[in-house]
Amino acid sequence: MAEERRQKLCSVILPTESMKAMAESVGVGSLQEDSCLALSEEVSYRIKEIAQDALKFMHHGKRRKLMTGDIDHALKLKNVEPLYGFQSQEFIPFRFASGGGRELHFYEEKEVDLSDIINTPLPRVPLDVSLKAHWLSIDGVQPAIPENPPPAPKEQQKAESTEPLKAVKPGQEEEGSIQSKGQGATSAEVKGKEKMRMKPRSTHELSVEQQLYYKEITEACVGSCEAKRAEALQSIATDPGLYQMLPRFSTFISEGVRVNVVQNNLALLIYLMRMVKALMDNPTLYLEKYLHELIPAVVTCIVSKQLCLRPDVDNHWALRDFAARLMAQSCKTFSTTTNNIQSRITKTFTKALLDDRTQWTTRYGCIAGLAELGHDVIKTLIIPRLSVEGARIKAVMDGPVVSNIDKIGADHVQSLLLKHCASVVAKTRPLPDLVDQYKADFGYLGTMLCSHVIKARAQASFQAQTVNRTTLTITQPRPTLSMSQSGLSASGGSRTPSIIKVPSSLTLMSTRPGTPTQPSPPATKYIVMATSAGAASTQQVITLSSSQSGSPVTSTVPSTPTSLQPLVKLESGNTGAVGGSRPLQKYIVVSLPSSSSSLESKGSSVLPSSTSPISMESAVKLERSESPAASTQSPH
Amino acid sequence: MAALQDGPMELDTEKEVKPEILSDGTSNLSGNTGNGALSSSPLTAAPAGGAPKQEDQQTLIAVLQFLKRNKLSESVEILRREAGLAEDQVDSLAADGSGGGKEDGGDANSLLSRVSIPAAAAPQSTLTPVPVKRSEDHPDVRVVLSAYNQQGDPSLYQVYYSDLKNFIESVLDCHRAELSQLFYPLFVHMYLELVYNNNEAKAKAFFEKFSGDQECYYLDDLRVLCGLSKKEHMKGNEALLDFRTSRFVLRISRDSYQLLKRHLQERHNNQIWNIIQEHLYIDIFDGMPRSKGQIDSMSGSLGGEAKREVNKAKVFYGLLKEPEIEVPLDDEDDEAENEEGKPKKKKTKKDSIGSKSKKQDPNAPQQNRIPLPELKDSDKLDKIMYMKESTKRIRLSPENLPSICFYTFLNAYQGLTAVDFTDDSSLLAGGFADSTVRVWTVTPKKLRKVKSAADLNLIDKESDDVLERIMDEKTASESKILHGHSGPVYGVSFSPDRNYLLSSSEDSTVRLWSLQTFTCLVGYKGHNYPVWDTQFSPFGYYFVSGGHDRVARLWATDHYQPLRIFAGHLADVTCTRFHPNSNYVATGSTDRTVRLWDVLNGNCVRIFTGHKGPIHSLAFSPNGKFLASGSTDGRVLLWDLGHGLMIGELKGHTDTIYALKFSRDGEILASGSMDSTVRLWDSTKAFDDVETDDFTAATGHIHLPDNSQELLLGTYHTKSTPVTHLHFTRRNLLLAAGAYNSQ
């Protein structure tokens, strides 16, 4: 058994050359071979002995790494003077060099100028030891707080979603059973589960804290306060404990997009896409299971014919760009040979692009979506289309003025094509950039493309390829979006309140006098019910019911949307009381987890004990959850 | 007997011990705790056990010889008088002993060698050179090693061994597992014999050929062994000396043994037969041969399995009744209740608790078997608090798991080496690699120390709140640092009354700190090597320490010498724990055994083998019946103290277990490990599942159910914080502590 491993046991001794070298270093010139051998055996044995003793100190020091101090202590045990000057916290200060077939480890001793040391400012004093308490478990359930590791590691989430039929591995099985155990499964159930080798049933019950968190986050994400939104998105992007809430978020986004596309509510679409982005950025989440909800939502934001009320003014292009980047990112992360996301998406875009009747907006989205997928896609799918697209643009630009919207669309498509293609062409096309040649190859766009390519080449040679368009940087999308918002709201001029504008209740109040009075829009209620008492997956029932007027939401009058501000609320029970009075669209997410109430009571039973950080936390959360709701509700 | 053996050691150490009792601390120390002290001389207590048997006499003589050789004539005189031996008797016996049977001589010598090792390197802390006489010309070691006389043609060793191997592989399955136990000890002894007789090349070849056959849990020892290739190396290597001197214990059924004997006689394989005779102790039992699983679960220790008879001694594992609280309980209770202005409703309830504990547990030791300190008023108050708290205790069960509050040490830079909580969970102490001990308060009440002497003069000593007034409010803080050690602090332990803190360190001292003044009171010197662990007795006053010198010592806070020395482990004593009734001490060791020692007479009453790695954590169940031990191999083993049996194995951790703790009612066992998890185990089920019928109790052959997964109730991962300590509060909230490891 394990012969190879055992081989290592054979005693290794230092080479006699080392002995000679060491002898020379202390001034012993010629050492006989026999003495060298005897010495090296003795030294090897002693070194091993010391190393074995040092291991004891490592174990008692409760570390996994042997440190120089351990060796010192082991030497002390043997009544040997420790080696001074080798105090290294982290790394072993040996340098490695090899040459002439010999390998050498040496200790680099540099000459140090004393005045340098004296003159350098003192390093910062290391922080003092401090003590921090957190709940590792509450009544057997590990709370999802930043101090604890994410409840389900990303690898496990990935394994679950990509290989659902595979028998659960021992470690995961443990995880799974513990997790389900935490939610009140009895030990008998766990036992049965283990015996049957079944995949642990995943339940989606949220604790009270999680419900509050969800409410808080969703409100902030689609609410009016930009600072809060940034905070909420930051939380989504970094919080390790969101695994349990992922299905809710995913449904929230997909339903949000569905509704807001119909209503052409650009601002909300942007917010929702930013949520998607944040979810994707979260290193502890694996979204694969929820792509069926997220991808349609994202694609909608890329290719939808109309995303805003006034396509001629609003910058829905930025949203398309942003969503396209998201799409590319998810393709890169989640595309596998089984789900074929990338090829399916590519096909979808291409099909729309090839269709002559496709509107400019959709066309723009398709091109953006394809372009974000990388240089290869641009090269094979977009560049060959350049002449055709060029002709189409030309027709709009030079032809009779059909509509301003088309013109703007064509303009955007043109700049988009130039932007993306230039860099690719610059890379693939041999050097002489002749305008005529380009014209011949690419038709109408040739001239402009040529100048862009020249520019791109100049840039590329100037800064050696610092910008990589295929990778998505975090800094890019966000500024673009916020800029477009602010810019548009400024350009909106007298026609404010623009839909792009952050629909903060305060601005609404101030601008309302300017707008013509109009009948308040139908108060539509969306009740997103999540009944999750032990159900295999969440059942989210969306009921669209217009309670005040009969007009369905889909037929929104273009003049009304200013006041269409969805409020996302999570209410436990008293929905009627709050919802009835307000002439507002409301998303009421009612979740009725049966066991959460018992959990709550259990949680409270812990509180009386001497230390109770959780009570404070939940109290804080409660407090915080009060304020935003109040601020958004007050004006109405 | 153990205490007796260590007589000379203690005498040696005595010379270096300097009392370090500080002047301001003496009053604290010599309070009413001193009343019931154990006799401080181990020599008087030990021989009282009964007339020394023949074997004991041999030991005595060996000790006397040693003393004589070292010119400690006074000690010789005293010891002889104590043992009741006439001078001429000693001499004649000595002659007998050395000239007598080989075994006896071996025994005595082995003892000598073991005793002399700690003595040889004694004064290292003072940095004076080791006495040349001892290290250079080590008579004892030479005597020991001479047992390895050339006994056959070294070139035939491989043949012998493979012959035996072939034989064992060819026997019936039921015997094979048992006889396979022979491989490892034979292998080691044959290798050492080859090395000793300067057959280096043959030894190497022998090692290379057969080391792969050994069980994987001996890998660590094999690693030591393979480094050793010269006769000279054997001199200083304590682990190997032990292997030689203490006989490796094997348990083999009579049938298997007969089979082996017949085979060896047929083949005239004297070489192996000699080794078996001389270096192995074969514990033969009647009955079914054991299965491979049964053997594997019990083997793995440095010295083989425990002999059956060593675990036969009666252990009084029951808890002491608490009579002290009975009478004052009512008074104190009244007072307390009057203070709170509550009706006397609770009183009846308390009485029932009191009456329950009045009954004497048949398994409990006599109340005064070990003299215990009398309870002070503050102790009684604390007991009442404890009872009150325990009425509010959460009943834990597999359906009702405890909450865990984790105390993370930040910025500890991997330097946290030991943690302890007070019993009432109000204070937390940490020992650090930078030689400091830090005490934190985990309640809002800040740590205050007594004012300086000058300030104390100013206060009104007649006032009622003088105890409040002596405390210095200005310097009150959440944590205090105790400086004094000169090496990493490997063990900390609070006294039950929260007035003292013990710390043990690499600098080979144990220090007692006052938590009133936050100064060091005593430095207990005696261990000559790093002290790995220390713990206060549950009743205070006594404490135990264990260290690299392979002994555990029992101390009383007001004696600067140990009261008992528990010697017997073959390697470092890594952890020490008091039994809840304070009559026993459990020690875990690098030799992969757990031993239970009787505080009264210093005897080793239990030896538990089965761990495959050094043991780093121990925990007694609150009812005193069971012991849990955790080791570097990531397994927790459960032991029944009364029967001396292994009753459970909890597998799940992937790294060293540094913390073990039973819940206050014993239903849940919590384990914390280097793998950054806290795991909870269903200990009730683990103890119930084991059927201990008479047969298993008699033979010690239990079949362990492999039910770790069923017993595991929960696994809680920390982000990157190895768990160093676990503690259940009086209400069964689990507190865990560890240092965040940023890598």
PDB file of C-alpha atoms in Angstrom, chain B residues 203-395:
ATOM      1  CA  ALA B 203      19.515  -2.018   8.965  1.00  0.00           C
ATOM      2  CA  LYS B 204      18.795   0.356   6.152  1.00  0.00           C
ATOM      3  CA  ALA B 205      17.960  -2.439   3.778  1.00  0.00           C
ATOM      4  CA  PHE B 206      15.760  -4.031   6.396  1.00  0.00           C
ATOM      5  CA  PHE B 207      13.949  -0.763   6.961  1.00  0.00           C
ATOM      6  CA  GLU B 208      13.408  -0.131   3.317  1.00  0.00           C
ATOM      7  CA  LYS B 209      12.108  -3.579   2.722  1.00  0.00           C
ATOM      8  CA  PHE B 210       9.596  -3.802   5.504  1.00  0.00           C
ATOM      9  CA  SER B 211       8.685  -0.286   6.596  1.00  0.00           C
ATOM     10  CA  GLY B 212       5.969  -0.223   3.977  1.00  0.00           C
ATOM     11  CA  ASP B 213       4.171  -3.079   5.666  1.00  0.00           C
ATOM     12  CA  GLN B 214       3.557  -1.259   8.890  1.00  0.00           C
ATOM     13  CA  GLU B 215       0.228   0.229   9.808  1.00  0.00           C
ATOM     14  CA  CYS B 216      -0.160   3.799   8.676  1.00  0.00           C
ATOM     15  CA  TYR B 217      -0.675   5.104  12.176  1.00  0.00           C
ATOM     16  CA  TYR B 218       2.890   4.275  13.065  1.00  0.00           C
ATOM     17  CA  LEU B 219       4.144   6.548  10.349  1.00  0.00           C
ATOM     18  CA  ASP B 220       5.299   9.241  12.724  1.00  0.00           C
ATOM     19  CA  ASP B 221       7.353   6.802  14.711  1.00  0.00           C
ATOM     20  CA  LEU B 222       8.803   5.278  11.590  1.00  0.00           C
ATOM     21  CA  ARG B 223       9.864   8.719  10.543  1.00  0.00           C
ATOM     22  CA  VAL B 224      11.817   9.062  13.763  1.00  0.00           C
ATOM     23  CA  LEU B 225      13.185   5.610  13.342  1.00  0.00           C
ATOM     24  CA  CYS B 226      14.446   6.090   9.837  1.00  0.00           C
ATOM     25  CA  GLY B 227      16.515   9.049  10.861  1.00  0.00           C
ATOM     26  CA  LEU B 228      18.286   6.915  13.344  1.00  0.00           C
ATOM     27  CA  SER B 229      21.030   4.995  11.723  1.00  0.00           C
ATOM     28  CA  LYS B 230      23.918   5.009  14.158  1.00  0.00           C
ATOM     29  CA  LYS B 231      24.451   3.470  17.505  1.00  0.00           C
ATOM     30  CA  GLU B 232      25.448   6.870  18.822  1.00  0.00           C
ATOM     31  CA  HIS B 233      22.100   8.299  17.878  1.00  0.00           C
ATOM     32  CA  MET B 234      20.315   5.926  20.181  1.00  0.00           C
ATOM     33  CA  LYS B 235      21.871   7.418  23.247  1.00  0.00           C
ATOM     34  CA  GLY B 236      19.950  10.614  23.413  1.00  0.00           C
ATOM     35  CA  ASN B 237      16.712   9.559  21.838  1.00  0.00           C
ATOM     36  CA  GLU B 238      14.237   9.294  24.645  1.00  0.00           C
ATOM     37  CA  ALA B 239      11.388   7.950  22.595  1.00  0.00           C
ATOM     38  CA  LEU B 240      13.461   5.012  21.464  1.00  0.00           C
ATOM     39  CA  LEU B 241      14.864   4.381  24.878  1.00  0.00           C
ATOM     40  CA  ASP B 242      11.346   4.085  26.075  1.00  0.00           C
ATOM     41  CA  PHE B 243      10.472   1.723  23.346  1.00  0.00           C
ATOM     42  CA  ARG B 244      13.269  -0.475  24.464  1.00  0.00           C
ATOM     43  CA  THR B 245      12.802  -0.255  28.158  1.00  0.00           C
ATOM     44  CA  SER B 246       9.067  -0.470  28.401  1.00  0.00           C
ATOM     45  CA  ARG B 247       7.775  -3.610  26.850  1.00  0.00           C
ATOM     46  CA  PHE B 248       5.418  -3.230  23.989  1.00  0.00           C
ATOM     47  CA  VAL B 249       2.077  -4.666  25.019  1.00  0.00           C
ATOM     48  CA  LEU B 250       0.061  -6.854  22.691  1.00  0.00           C
ATOM     49  CA  ARG B 251      -3.224  -8.562  23.345  1.00  0.00           C
ATOM     50  CA  ILE B 252      -3.510 -11.885  21.657  1.00  0.00           C
ATOM     51  CA  SER B 253      -5.966 -14.675  22.161  1.00  0.00           C
ATOM     52  CA  ARG B 254      -4.674 -17.947  23.497  1.00  0.00           C
ATOM     53  CA  ASP B 255      -5.316 -19.802  20.260  1.00  0.00           C
ATOM     54  CA  SER B 256      -3.389 -17.351  18.166  1.00  0.00           C
ATOM     55  CA  TYR B 257      -0.554 -17.320  20.624  1.00  0.00           C
ATOM     56  CA  GLN B 258      -0.278 -21.107  20.616  1.00  0.00           C
ATOM     57  CA  LEU B 259      -0.215 -21.041  16.872  1.00  0.00           C
ATOM     58  CA  LEU B 260       2.602 -18.574  16.844  1.00  0.00           C
ATOM     59  CA  LYS B 261       4.543 -20.418  19.479  1.00  0.00           C
ATOM     60  CA  ARG B 262       4.270 -23.697  17.636  1.00  0.00           C
ATOM     61  CA  HIS B 263       5.421 -22.122  14.428  1.00  0.00           C
ATOM     62  CA  LEU B 264       8.435 -20.462  15.951  1.00  0.00           C
ATOM     63  CA  GLN B 265       9.453 -23.631  17.734  1.00  0.00           C
ATOM     64  CA  GLU B 266       9.102 -25.691  14.600  1.00  0.00           C
ATOM     65  CA  ARG B 267      11.268 -23.328  12.660  1.00  0.00           C
ATOM     66  CA  HIS B 268      13.711 -22.913  15.500  1.00  0.00           C
ATOM     67  CA  ASN B 269      13.329 -19.238  14.930  1.00  0.00           C
ATOM     68  CA  ASN B 270      15.014 -18.290  18.148  1.00  0.00           C
ATOM     69  CA  GLN B 271      15.791 -14.809  17.042  1.00  0.00           C
ATOM     70  CA  ILE B 272      12.198 -13.719  16.915  1.00  0.00           C
ATOM     71  CA  TRP B 273      11.260 -15.788  19.878  1.00  0.00           C
ATOM     72  CA  ASN B 274      13.904 -14.021  21.938  1.00  0.00           C
ATOM     73  CA  ILE B 275      12.610 -10.635  20.978  1.00  0.00           C
ATOM     74  CA  ILE B 276       9.093 -11.646  21.857  1.00  0.00           C
ATOM     75  CA  GLN B 277      10.277 -12.946  25.180  1.00  0.00           C
ATOM     76  CA  GLU B 278      12.419  -9.999  26.038  1.00  0.00           C
ATOM     77  CA  HIS B 279      10.828  -6.932  24.595  1.00  0.00           C
ATOM     78  CA  LEU B 280       7.182  -7.691  24.182  1.00  0.00           C
ATOM     79  CA  TYR B 281       4.546  -8.262  26.725  1.00  0.00           C
ATOM     80  CA  ILE B 282       1.885 -10.516  25.336  1.00  0.00           C
ATOM     81  CA  ASP B 283      -1.349 -10.251  27.197  1.00  0.00           C
ATOM     82  CA  ILE B 284      -3.019 -13.572  26.500  1.00  0.00           C
ATOM     83  CA  PHE B 285      -6.746 -13.864  26.849  1.00  0.00           C
ATOM     84  CA  ASP B 286      -9.154 -16.738  26.433  1.00  0.00           C
ATOM     85  CA  GLY B 287     -11.867 -16.462  23.904  1.00  0.00           C
ATOM     86  CA  MET B 288     -12.504 -15.419  20.379  1.00  0.00           C
ATOM     87  CA  PRO B 289      -9.661 -13.757  18.555  1.00  0.00           C
ATOM     88  CA  ARG B 290     -10.374 -10.149  17.868  1.00  0.00           C
ATOM     89  CA  SER B 291     -11.171  -8.770  14.468  1.00  0.00           C
ATOM     90  CA  LYS B 292      -9.009  -6.368  12.567  1.00  0.00           C
ATOM     91  CA  GLY B 293     -11.352  -3.516  13.359  1.00  0.00           C
ATOM     92  CA  GLN B 294     -11.287  -4.224  17.039  1.00  0.00           C
ATOM     93  CA  ILE B 295      -7.533  -4.325  17.067  1.00  0.00           C
ATOM     94  CA  ASP B 296      -7.172  -1.197  15.021  1.00  0.00           C
ATOM     95  CA  SER B 297      -9.442   0.756  17.263  1.00  0.00           C
ATOM     96  CA  MET B 298      -7.316   0.001  20.294  1.00  0.00           C
ATOM     97  CA  SER B 299      -3.814   0.092  18.896  1.00  0.00           C
ATOM     98  CA  GLY B 300      -1.726   2.986  17.809  1.00  0.00           C
ATOM     99  CA  SER B 301      -0.029   4.096  20.964  1.00  0.00           C
ATOM    100  CA  LEU B 302       3.695   4.252  21.432  1.00  0.00           C
ATOM    101  CA  GLY B 303       3.786   1.425  23.931  1.00  0.00           C
ATOM    102  CA  GLY B 304       1.203  -0.880  22.497  1.00  0.00           C
ATOM    103  CA  GLU B 305      -2.146  -1.529  24.077  1.00  0.00           C
ATOM    104  CA  ALA B 306      -2.812  -1.209  27.736  1.00  0.00           C
ATOM    105  CA  LYS B 307      -2.544  -4.367  29.743  1.00  0.00           C
ATOM    106  CA  ARG B 308      -5.918  -5.514  30.825  1.00  0.00           C
ATOM    107  CA  GLU B 309      -5.117  -5.575  34.486  1.00  0.00           C
ATOM    108  CA  VAL B 310      -4.035  -1.948  34.604  1.00  0.00           C
ATOM    109  CA  ASN B 311      -7.601  -0.910  33.932  1.00  0.00           C
ATOM    110  CA  LYS B 312      -9.060  -3.131  36.585  1.00  0.00           C
ATOM    111  CA  ALA B 313      -8.570  -0.830  39.548  1.00  0.00           C
ATOM    112  CA  LYS B 314     -11.734   0.660  40.910  1.00  0.00           C
ATOM    113  CA  VAL B 315     -12.336   4.226  39.931  1.00  0.00           C
ATOM    114  CA  PHE B 316     -14.663   6.300  42.039  1.00  0.00           C
ATOM    115  CA  TYR B 317     -16.086   8.266  39.207  1.00  0.00           C
ATOM    116  CA  GLY B 318     -19.165   9.518  41.002  1.00  0.00           C
ATOM    117  CA  LEU B 319     -19.569  13.115  41.990  1.00  0.00           C
ATOM    118  CA  LEU B 320     -19.071  14.383  45.487  1.00  0.00           C
ATOM    119  CA  LYS B 321     -22.181  15.431  47.277  1.00  0.00           C
ATOM    120  CA  GLU B 322     -22.279  19.017  48.256  1.00  0.00           C
ATOM    121  CA  PRO B 323     -23.088  19.053  51.918  1.00  0.00           C
ATOM    122  CA  GLU B 324     -21.479  22.372  52.611  1.00  0.00           C
ATOM    123  CA  ILE B 325     -24.188  24.280  50.933  1.00  0.00           C
ATOM    124  CA  GLU B 326     -27.048  22.575  52.732  1.00  0.00           C
ATOM    125  CA  VAL B 327     -27.227  24.554  55.910  1.00  0.00           C
ATOM    126  CA  PRO B 328     -26.091  27.916  54.749  1.00  0.00           C
ATOM    127  CA  LEU B 329     -28.157  27.596  51.637  1.00  0.00           C
ATOM    128  CA  ASP B 330     -31.326  28.614  53.337  1.00  0.00           C
ATOM    129  CA  ASP B 331     -29.780  31.557  55.077  1.00  0.00           C
ATOM    130  CA  GLU B 332     -28.014  32.774  52.055  1.00  0.00           C
ATOM    131  CA  ASP B 333     -30.977  32.092  49.979  1.00  0.00           C
ATOM    132  CA  ASP B 334     -33.162  34.117  52.246  1.00  0.00           C
ATOM    133  CA  GLU B 335     -30.750  36.929  52.114  1.00  0.00           C
ATOM    134  CA  ALA B 336     -30.486  36.829  48.426  1.00  0.00           C
ATOM    135  CA  GLU B 337     -34.181  36.663  48.000  1.00  0.00           C
ATOM    136  CA  ASN B 338     -34.809  39.407  50.445  1.00  0.00           C
ATOM    137  CA  GLU B 339     -32.444  41.567  48.533  1.00  0.00           C
ATOM    138  CA  GLU B 340     -34.347  40.962  45.422  1.00  0.00           C
ATOM    139  CA  GLY B 341     -37.595  41.390  47.241  1.00  0.00           C
ATOM    140  CA  LYS B 342     -38.995  38.188  45.911  1.00  0.00           C
ATOM    141  CA  PRO B 343     -41.294  35.846  47.748  1.00  0.00           C
ATOM    142  CA  LYS B 344     -39.814  32.676  49.149  1.00  0.00           C
ATOM    143  CA  LYS B 345     -41.421  30.605  46.523  1.00  0.00           C
ATOM    144  CA  LYS B 346     -38.233  29.251  45.104  1.00  0.00           C
ATOM    145  CA  LYS B 347     -37.031  27.889  48.356  1.00  0.00           C
ATOM    146  CA  THR B 348     -38.819  24.599  48.150  1.00  0.00           C
ATOM    147  CA  LYS B 349     -37.393  24.015  44.766  1.00  0.00           C
ATOM    148  CA  LYS B 350     -33.871  24.600  45.955  1.00  0.00           C
ATOM    149  CA  ASP B 351     -34.355  22.284  48.833  1.00  0.00           C
ATOM    150  CA  SER B 352     -35.296  19.522  46.527  1.00  0.00           C
ATOM    151  CA  ILE B 353     -32.117  20.077  44.596  1.00  0.00           C
ATOM    152  CA  GLY B 354     -30.188  20.064  47.794  1.00  0.00           C
ATOM    153  CA  SER B 355     -31.759  16.876  48.985  1.00  0.00           C
ATOM    154  CA  LYS B 356     -31.028  15.187  45.746  1.00  0.00           C
ATOM    155  CA  SER B 357     -27.371  15.815  46.111  1.00  0.00           C
ATOM    156  CA  LYS B 358     -27.446  14.627  49.695  1.00  0.00           C
ATOM    157  CA  LYS B 359     -27.639  11.046  48.604  1.00  0.00           C
ATOM    158  CA  GLN B 360     -24.244   9.515  48.348  1.00  0.00           C
ATOM    159  CA  ASP B 361     -23.475   8.171  44.923  1.00  0.00           C
ATOM    160  CA  PRO B 362     -22.249   4.574  45.354  1.00  0.00           C
ATOM    161  CA  ASN B 363     -19.544   5.244  42.819  1.00  0.00           C
ATOM    162  CA  ALA B 364     -18.418   8.434  44.440  1.00  0.00           C
ATOM    163  CA  PRO B 365     -15.266   8.598  46.490  1.00  0.00           C
ATOM    164  CA  GLN B 366     -15.479   9.364  50.147  1.00  0.00           C
ATOM    165  CA  GLN B 367     -16.054  12.953  50.815  1.00  0.00           C
ATOM    166  CA  ASN B 368     -12.724  13.442  52.519  1.00  0.00           C
ATOM    167  CA  ARG B 369     -10.719  11.075  50.344  1.00  0.00           C
ATOM    168  CA  ILE B 370      -8.899  14.090  49.109  1.00  0.00           C
ATOM    169  CA  PRO B 371      -8.842  16.955  51.557  1.00  0.00           C
ATOM    170  CA  LEU B 372     -10.666  19.791  49.904  1.00  0.00           C
ATOM    171  CA  PRO B 373     -10.557  23.418  50.840  1.00  0.00           C
ATOM    172  CA  GLU B 374     -13.403  24.677  52.946  1.00  0.00           C
ATOM    173  CA  LEU B 375     -15.895  26.862  51.240  1.00  0.00           C
ATOM    174  CA  LYS B 376     -15.582  30.527  51.854  1.00  0.00           C
ATOM    175  CA  ASP B 377     -18.604  32.759  52.070  1.00  0.00           C
ATOM    176  CA  SER B 378     -17.950  34.040  48.611  1.00  0.00           C
ATOM    177  CA  ASP B 379     -17.812  30.479  47.330  1.00  0.00           C
ATOM    178  CA  LYS B 380     -21.177  29.786  48.859  1.00  0.00           C
ATOM    179  CA  LEU B 381     -22.606  32.859  47.259  1.00  0.00           C
ATOM    180  CA  ASP B 382     -21.216  31.680  43.997  1.00  0.00           C
ATOM    181  CA  LYS B 383     -22.742  28.251  44.474  1.00  0.00           C
ATOM    182  CA  ILE B 384     -26.089  29.883  45.007  1.00  0.00           C
ATOM    183  CA  MET B 385     -25.654  31.914  41.882  1.00  0.00           C
ATOM    184  CA  TYR B 386     -24.779  28.739  40.102  1.00  0.00           C
ATOM    185  CA  MET B 387     -27.926  27.023  41.276  1.00  0.00           C
ATOM    186  CA  LYS B 388     -30.038  29.954  40.262  1.00  0.00           C
ATOM    187  CA  GLU B 389     -28.464  30.006  36.869  1.00  0.00           C
ATOM    188  CA  SER B 390     -28.896  26.317  36.424  1.00  0.00           C
ATOM    189  CA  THR B 391     -32.619  26.560  36.956  1.00  0.00           C
ATOM    190  CA  LYS B 392     -32.694  28.792  33.908  1.00  0.00           C
ATOM    191  CA  ARG B 393     -30.550  26.400  31.963  1.00  0.00           C
ATOM    192  CA  ILE B 394     -31.723  25.448  28.508  1.00  0.00           C
ATOM    193  CA  ARG B 395     -32.309  21.748  28.128  1.00  0.00           C
TER     194      ARG B 395
END
